[in-house]
Tab-separated table of C-alpha atoms in Angstrom:
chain	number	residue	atom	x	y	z
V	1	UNK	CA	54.041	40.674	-86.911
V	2	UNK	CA	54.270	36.706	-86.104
V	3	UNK	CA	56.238	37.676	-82.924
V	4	UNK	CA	53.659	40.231	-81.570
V	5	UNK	CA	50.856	37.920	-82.211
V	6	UNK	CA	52.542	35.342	-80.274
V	7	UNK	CA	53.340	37.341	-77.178
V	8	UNK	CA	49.393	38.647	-77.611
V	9	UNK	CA	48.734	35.519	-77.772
V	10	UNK	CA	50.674	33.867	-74.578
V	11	UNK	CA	49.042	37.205	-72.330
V	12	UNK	CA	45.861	36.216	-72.972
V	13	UNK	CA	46.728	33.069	-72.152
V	14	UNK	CA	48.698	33.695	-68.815
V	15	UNK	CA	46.557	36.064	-68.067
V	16	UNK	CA	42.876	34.608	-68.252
V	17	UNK	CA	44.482	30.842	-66.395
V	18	UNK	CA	46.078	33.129	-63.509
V	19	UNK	CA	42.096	34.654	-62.926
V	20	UNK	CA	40.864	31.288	-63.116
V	21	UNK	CA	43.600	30.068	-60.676
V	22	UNK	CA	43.046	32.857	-58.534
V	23	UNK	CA	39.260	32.797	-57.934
V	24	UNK	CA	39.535	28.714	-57.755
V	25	UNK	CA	42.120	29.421	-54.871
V	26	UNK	CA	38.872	32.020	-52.950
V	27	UNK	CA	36.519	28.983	-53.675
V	28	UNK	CA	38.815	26.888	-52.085
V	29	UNK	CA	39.321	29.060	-48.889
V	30	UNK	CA	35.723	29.187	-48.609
V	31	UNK	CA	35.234	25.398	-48.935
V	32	UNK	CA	38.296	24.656	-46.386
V	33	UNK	CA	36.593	27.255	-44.082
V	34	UNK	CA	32.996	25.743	-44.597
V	35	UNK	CA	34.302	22.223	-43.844
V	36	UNK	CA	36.051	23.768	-40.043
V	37	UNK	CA	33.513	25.064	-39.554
V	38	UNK	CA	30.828	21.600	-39.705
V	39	UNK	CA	33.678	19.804	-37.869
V	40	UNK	CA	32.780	22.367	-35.375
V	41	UNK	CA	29.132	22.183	-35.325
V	42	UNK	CA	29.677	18.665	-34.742
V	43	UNK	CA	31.828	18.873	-32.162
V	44	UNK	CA	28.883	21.249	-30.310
V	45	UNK	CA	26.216	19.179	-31.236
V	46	UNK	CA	27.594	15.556	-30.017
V	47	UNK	CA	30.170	16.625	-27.577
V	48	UNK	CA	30.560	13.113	-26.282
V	49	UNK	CA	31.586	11.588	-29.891
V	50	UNK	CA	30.437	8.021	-29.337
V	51	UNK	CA	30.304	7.167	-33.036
V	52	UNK	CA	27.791	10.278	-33.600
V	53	UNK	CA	30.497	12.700	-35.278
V	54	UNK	CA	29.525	12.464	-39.033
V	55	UNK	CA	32.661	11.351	-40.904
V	56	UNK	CA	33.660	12.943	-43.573
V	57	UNK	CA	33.301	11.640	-47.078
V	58	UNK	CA	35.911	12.921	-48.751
V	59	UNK	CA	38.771	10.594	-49.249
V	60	UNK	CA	42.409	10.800	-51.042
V	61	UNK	CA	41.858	9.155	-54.295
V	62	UNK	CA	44.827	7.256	-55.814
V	63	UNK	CA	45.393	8.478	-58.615
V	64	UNK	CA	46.047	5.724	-61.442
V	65	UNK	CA	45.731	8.006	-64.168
V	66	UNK	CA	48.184	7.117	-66.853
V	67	UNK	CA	51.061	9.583	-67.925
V	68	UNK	CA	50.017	12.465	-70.530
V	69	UNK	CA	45.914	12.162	-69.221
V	70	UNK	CA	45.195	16.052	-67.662
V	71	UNK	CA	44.881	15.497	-63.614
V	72	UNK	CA	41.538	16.763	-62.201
V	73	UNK	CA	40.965	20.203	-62.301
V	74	UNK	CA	40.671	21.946	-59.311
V	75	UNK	CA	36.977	23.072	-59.913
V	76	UNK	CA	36.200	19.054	-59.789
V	77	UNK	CA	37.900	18.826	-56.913
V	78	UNK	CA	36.007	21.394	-54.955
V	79	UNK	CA	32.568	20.422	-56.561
V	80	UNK	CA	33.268	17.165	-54.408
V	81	UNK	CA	34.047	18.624	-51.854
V	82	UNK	CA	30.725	20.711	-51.721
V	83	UNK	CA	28.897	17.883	-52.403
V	84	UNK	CA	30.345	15.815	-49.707
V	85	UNK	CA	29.434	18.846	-47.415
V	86	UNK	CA	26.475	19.465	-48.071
V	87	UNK	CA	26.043	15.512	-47.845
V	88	UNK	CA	26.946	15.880	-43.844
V	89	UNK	CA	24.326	18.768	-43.457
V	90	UNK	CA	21.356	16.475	-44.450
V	91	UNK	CA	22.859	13.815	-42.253
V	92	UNK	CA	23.388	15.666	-39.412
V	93	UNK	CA	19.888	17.148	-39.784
V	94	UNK	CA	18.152	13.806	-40.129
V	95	UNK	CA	19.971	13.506	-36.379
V	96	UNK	CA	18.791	16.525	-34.770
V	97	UNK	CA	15.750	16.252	-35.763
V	98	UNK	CA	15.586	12.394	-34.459
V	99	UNK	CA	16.784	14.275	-31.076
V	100	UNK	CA	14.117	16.413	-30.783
V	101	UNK	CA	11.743	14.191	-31.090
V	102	UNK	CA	12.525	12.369	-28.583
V	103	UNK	CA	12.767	15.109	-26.106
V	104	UNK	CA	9.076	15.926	-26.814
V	105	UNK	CA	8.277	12.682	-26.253
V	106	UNK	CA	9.987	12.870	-22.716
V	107	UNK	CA	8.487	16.149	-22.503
V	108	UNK	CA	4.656	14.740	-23.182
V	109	UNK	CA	5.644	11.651	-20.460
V	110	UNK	CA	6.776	13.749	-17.713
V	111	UNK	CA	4.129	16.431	-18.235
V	112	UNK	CA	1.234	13.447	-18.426
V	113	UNK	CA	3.429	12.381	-14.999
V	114	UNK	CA	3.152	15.582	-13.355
V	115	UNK	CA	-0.927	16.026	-13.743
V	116	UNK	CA	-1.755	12.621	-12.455
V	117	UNK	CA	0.712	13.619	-9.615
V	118	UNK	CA	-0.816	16.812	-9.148
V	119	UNK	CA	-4.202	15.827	-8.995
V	120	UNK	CA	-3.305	12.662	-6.140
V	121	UNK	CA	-2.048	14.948	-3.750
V	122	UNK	CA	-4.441	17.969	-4.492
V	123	UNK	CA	-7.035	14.938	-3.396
V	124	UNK	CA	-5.173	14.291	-0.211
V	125	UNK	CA	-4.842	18.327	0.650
V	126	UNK	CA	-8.149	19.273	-0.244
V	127	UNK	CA	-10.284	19.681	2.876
V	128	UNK	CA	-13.979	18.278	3.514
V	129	UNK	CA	-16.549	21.085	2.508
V	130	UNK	CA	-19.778	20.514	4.752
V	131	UNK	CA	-22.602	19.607	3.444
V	132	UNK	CA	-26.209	22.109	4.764
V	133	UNK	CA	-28.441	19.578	3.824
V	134	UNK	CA	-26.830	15.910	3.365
V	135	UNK	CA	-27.446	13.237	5.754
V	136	UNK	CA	-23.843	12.435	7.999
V	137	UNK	CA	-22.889	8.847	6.652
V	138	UNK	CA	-24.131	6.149	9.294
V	139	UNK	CA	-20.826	4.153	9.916
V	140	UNK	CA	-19.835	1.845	12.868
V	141	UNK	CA	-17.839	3.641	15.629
V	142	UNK	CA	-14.833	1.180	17.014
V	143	UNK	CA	-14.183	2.073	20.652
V	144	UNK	CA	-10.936	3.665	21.473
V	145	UNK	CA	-10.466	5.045	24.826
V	146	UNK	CA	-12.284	8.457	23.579
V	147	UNK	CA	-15.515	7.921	24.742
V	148	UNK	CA	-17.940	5.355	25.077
V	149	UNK	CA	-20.546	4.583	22.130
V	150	UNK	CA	-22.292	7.568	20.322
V	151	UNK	CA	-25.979	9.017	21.563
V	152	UNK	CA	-28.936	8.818	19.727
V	153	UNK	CA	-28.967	11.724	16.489
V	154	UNK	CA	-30.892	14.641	16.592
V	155	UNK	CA	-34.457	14.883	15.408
V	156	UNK	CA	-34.679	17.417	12.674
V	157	UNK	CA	-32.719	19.197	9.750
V	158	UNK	CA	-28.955	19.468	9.827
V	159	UNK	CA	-29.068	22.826	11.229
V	160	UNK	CA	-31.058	21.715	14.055
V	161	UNK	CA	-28.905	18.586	15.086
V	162	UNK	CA	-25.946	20.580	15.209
V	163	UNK	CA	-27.735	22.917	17.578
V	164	UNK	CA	-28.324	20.372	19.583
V	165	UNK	CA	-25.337	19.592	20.202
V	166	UNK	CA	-24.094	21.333	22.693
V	167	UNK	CA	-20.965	24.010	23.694
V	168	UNK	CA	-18.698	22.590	26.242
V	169	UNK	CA	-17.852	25.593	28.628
V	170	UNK	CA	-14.718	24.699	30.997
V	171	UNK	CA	-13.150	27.867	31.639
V	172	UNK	CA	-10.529	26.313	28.929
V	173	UNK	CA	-10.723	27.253	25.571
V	174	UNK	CA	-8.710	24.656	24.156
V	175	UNK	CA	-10.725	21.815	26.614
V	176	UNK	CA	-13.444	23.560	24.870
V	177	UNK	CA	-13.162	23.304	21.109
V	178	UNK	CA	-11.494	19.687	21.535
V	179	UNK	CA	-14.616	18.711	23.499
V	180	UNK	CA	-16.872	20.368	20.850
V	181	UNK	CA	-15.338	18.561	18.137
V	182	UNK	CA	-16.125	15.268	20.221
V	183	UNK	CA	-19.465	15.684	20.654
V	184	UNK	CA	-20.141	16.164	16.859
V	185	UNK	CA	-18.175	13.317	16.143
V	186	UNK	CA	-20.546	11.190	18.584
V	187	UNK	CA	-23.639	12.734	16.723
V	188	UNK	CA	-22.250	11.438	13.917
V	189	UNK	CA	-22.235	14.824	12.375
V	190	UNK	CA	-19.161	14.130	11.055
V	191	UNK	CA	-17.955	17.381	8.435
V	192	UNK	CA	-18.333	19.312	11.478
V	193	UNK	CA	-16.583	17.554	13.855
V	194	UNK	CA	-13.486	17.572	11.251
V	195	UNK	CA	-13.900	21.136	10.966
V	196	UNK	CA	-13.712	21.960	14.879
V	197	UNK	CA	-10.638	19.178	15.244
V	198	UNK	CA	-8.990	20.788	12.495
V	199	UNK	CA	-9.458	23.879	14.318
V	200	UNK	CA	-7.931	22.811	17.364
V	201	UNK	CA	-4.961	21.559	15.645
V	202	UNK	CA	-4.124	25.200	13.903
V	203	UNK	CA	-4.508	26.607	17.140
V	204	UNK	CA	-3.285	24.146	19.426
V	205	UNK	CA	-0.539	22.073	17.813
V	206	UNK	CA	1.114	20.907	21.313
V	207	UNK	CA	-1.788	21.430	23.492
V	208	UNK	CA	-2.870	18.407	26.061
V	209	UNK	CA	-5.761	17.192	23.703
V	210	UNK	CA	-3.200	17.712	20.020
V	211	UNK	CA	-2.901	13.533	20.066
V	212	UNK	CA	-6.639	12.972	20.776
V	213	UNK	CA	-7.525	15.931	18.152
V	214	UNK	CA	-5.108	14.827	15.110
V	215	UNK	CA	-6.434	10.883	16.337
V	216	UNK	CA	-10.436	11.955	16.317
V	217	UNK	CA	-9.689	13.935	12.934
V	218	UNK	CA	-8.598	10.909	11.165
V	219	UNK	CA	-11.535	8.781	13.067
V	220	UNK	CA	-14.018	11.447	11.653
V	221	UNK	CA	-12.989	11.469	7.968
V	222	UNK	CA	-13.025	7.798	8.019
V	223	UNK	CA	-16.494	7.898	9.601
V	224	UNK	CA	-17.484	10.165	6.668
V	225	UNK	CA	-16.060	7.008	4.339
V	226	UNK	CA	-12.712	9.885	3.535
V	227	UNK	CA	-10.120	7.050	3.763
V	228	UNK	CA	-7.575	9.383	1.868
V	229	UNK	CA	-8.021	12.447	3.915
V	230	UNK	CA	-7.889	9.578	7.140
V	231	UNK	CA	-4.751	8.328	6.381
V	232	UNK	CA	-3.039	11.602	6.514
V	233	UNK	CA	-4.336	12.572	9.471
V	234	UNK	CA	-3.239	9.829	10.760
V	235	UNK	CA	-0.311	9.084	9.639
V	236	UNK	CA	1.189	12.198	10.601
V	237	UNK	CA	-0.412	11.724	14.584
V	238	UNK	CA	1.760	9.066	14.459
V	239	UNK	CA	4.896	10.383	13.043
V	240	UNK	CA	3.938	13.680	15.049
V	241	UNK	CA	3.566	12.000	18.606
V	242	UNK	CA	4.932	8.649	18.350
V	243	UNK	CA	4.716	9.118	22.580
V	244	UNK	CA	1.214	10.978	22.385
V	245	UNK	CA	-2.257	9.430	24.062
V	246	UNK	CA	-3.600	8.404	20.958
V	247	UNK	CA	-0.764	7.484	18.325
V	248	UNK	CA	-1.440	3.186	18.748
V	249	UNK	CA	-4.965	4.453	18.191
V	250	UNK	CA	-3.688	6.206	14.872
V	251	UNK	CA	-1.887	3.420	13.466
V	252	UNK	CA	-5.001	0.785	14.320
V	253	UNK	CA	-7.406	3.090	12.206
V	254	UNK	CA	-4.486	4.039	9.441
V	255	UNK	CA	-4.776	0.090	8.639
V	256	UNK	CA	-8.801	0.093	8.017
V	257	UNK	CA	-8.280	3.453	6.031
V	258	UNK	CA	-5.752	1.760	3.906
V	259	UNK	CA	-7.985	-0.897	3.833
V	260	UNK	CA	-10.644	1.207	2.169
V	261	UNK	CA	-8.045	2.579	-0.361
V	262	UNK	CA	-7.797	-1.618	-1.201
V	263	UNK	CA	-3.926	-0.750	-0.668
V	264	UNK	CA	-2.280	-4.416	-1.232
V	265	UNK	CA	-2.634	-6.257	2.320
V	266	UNK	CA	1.189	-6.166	2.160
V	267	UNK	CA	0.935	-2.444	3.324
V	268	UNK	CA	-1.777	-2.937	5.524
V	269	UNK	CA	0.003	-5.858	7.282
V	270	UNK	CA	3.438	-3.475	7.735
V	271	UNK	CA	0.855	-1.013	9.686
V	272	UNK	CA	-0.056	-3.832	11.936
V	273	UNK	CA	3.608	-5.261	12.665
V	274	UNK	CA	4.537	-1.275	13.546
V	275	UNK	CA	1.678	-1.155	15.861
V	276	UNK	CA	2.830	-4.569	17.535
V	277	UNK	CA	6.461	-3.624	17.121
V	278	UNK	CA	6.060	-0.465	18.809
V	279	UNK	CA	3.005	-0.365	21.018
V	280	UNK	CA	2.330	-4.412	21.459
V	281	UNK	CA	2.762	-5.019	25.551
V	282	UNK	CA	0.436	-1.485	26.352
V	283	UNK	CA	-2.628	-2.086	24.077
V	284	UNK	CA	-6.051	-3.024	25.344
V	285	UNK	CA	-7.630	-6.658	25.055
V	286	UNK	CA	-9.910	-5.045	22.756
V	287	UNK	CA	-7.401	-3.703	20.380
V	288	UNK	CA	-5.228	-6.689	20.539
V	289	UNK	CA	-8.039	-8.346	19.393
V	290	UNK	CA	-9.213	-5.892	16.573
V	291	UNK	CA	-5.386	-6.035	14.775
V	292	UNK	CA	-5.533	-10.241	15.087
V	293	UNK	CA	-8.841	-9.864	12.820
V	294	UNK	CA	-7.049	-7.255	10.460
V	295	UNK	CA	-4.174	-10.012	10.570
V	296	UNK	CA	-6.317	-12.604	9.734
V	297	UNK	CA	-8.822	-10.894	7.482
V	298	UNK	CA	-5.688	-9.258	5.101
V	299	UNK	CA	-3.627	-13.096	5.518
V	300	UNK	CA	-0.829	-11.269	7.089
V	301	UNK	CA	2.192	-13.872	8.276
């Protein structure tokens, strides 16, 4: 009876610590399998290391326990372990979501970048829409070799000055829009002049008059106090046809435009010393004499 007792007894015994042992052996897999798989994650997440890889914080303890104490039991051990991992989750969390924040921010910046950008050149591109009943801006009108000074305006409404003006008719189309253009410009009816030059460019880009067109274009919108709209037009007479009729002309007006943008006289002066560079020995008294005033008025050395 004693002896089947016993052996009941040591089964129960053997047999309930060998479950125990076996489903602290699964935990185990799972926790080994959990912790390859965050030294993955990390590996993805900060590829370049650099002291970003979260360390883990489990570390062999020495053990000092004295002879006869039980050792840890292995359901200790692997409630560390857990805790240690899920230690690394909230860390590495805290870091993402320090990332991401950060990318917004450089998200909001270069967004904020983009629609100042935007609007600055939509500025420059947009082109003048004439006005049916303003009054052209009176400006002064530097000579230039185009013509000589402007006529006397109209009498009457806007209509009726621009119908006074009238159509050039040469037996050349091109002679004839150019020459259109012109005359508005010396009535000082300005939005249409830029609309006929403008015309003349699209369909004349190389024609004889395409320097004194792009040249009178950018003359007109500065005329109509457009210094932005000016400066591209003439700029890019310039660039166009450094060689053209009218490209010194170009740069000697791109300097007052910039002028009227109250671009730093640094700039201004660099538009000067091209225009000497380049065209110094062929310019008129006249001109010569207009850039030594820009020179002087912007302190240029």
């Amino acid at each position: 009876m004693r002896i089947a007792l016993a052996a009941a007894l040591a089964f129960a015994a053997f047999g309930f610590n060998g479950t125990a042992m076996a489903q602290d052996g699964n935990v185990g897999q799972r926790v080994d399998k959990l912790e390859r798989e965050m030294r993955a994650v990390q590996r993805k997440v900060f590829p370049g290391g650099a002291g970003m890889t979260v360390e883990p914080q489990i570390t062999q303890q020495v053990d000092n326990t004295p002879p006869g104490v039980p050792a840890t039991t292995p359901l200790a051990d692997l409630t560390e372990r857990v805790a240690a991992l899920e230690s690394q989750i909230q860390t590495m969390t805290g870091q993402i979501e320090q990332n991401q924040y950060r990318m917004r921010q450089l998200e909001e910046a270069f967004g904020a970048y983009k629609a100042a950008t935007d609007a600055r050149v939509k500025a420059l591109e947009t082109p003048p829409q004439p006005v049916a009943d303003a009054m052209p801006t009176d400006g002064a009108v530097a000579a230039s070799g185009d013509s000589a000074s402007a006529p006397a305006q109209p009498s009457g409404d806007r209509p009726a000055k621009v119908a006074a003006v009238g159509k050039p008719s040469t037996g050349d189309a091109g002679e004839d829009l150019y020459l259109y253009g012109f005359r508005l410009w010396q009535a000082k009816l300005y939005p249409e002049a830029a609309k006929a030059l403008e015309q003349y460019k699209v369909k004349y880009p190389t024609g004889k008059r395409a320097s004194f067109a792009r040249n009178l274009l950018g003359r007109a919108y500065l005329d109509d106090n457009k210094p932005s709209l000016a400066a591209v037009a003439l700029y890019e007479n310039y660039t166009k046809d450094p060689n053209g009729e009218r490209a010194p002309d170009s740069l000697y007006y791109l300097a007052q435009a910039l002028v009227k943008l109250n671009k730093p006289s640094g700039e201004v002066c660099k538009v000067y010393d091209e225009l000497n560079k380049v065209y110094g020995p062929g310019l008129s008294a006249e001109m010569r004499a207009g850039v030594a005033k820009g020179r002087a008025d912007q302190r240029c050395k």
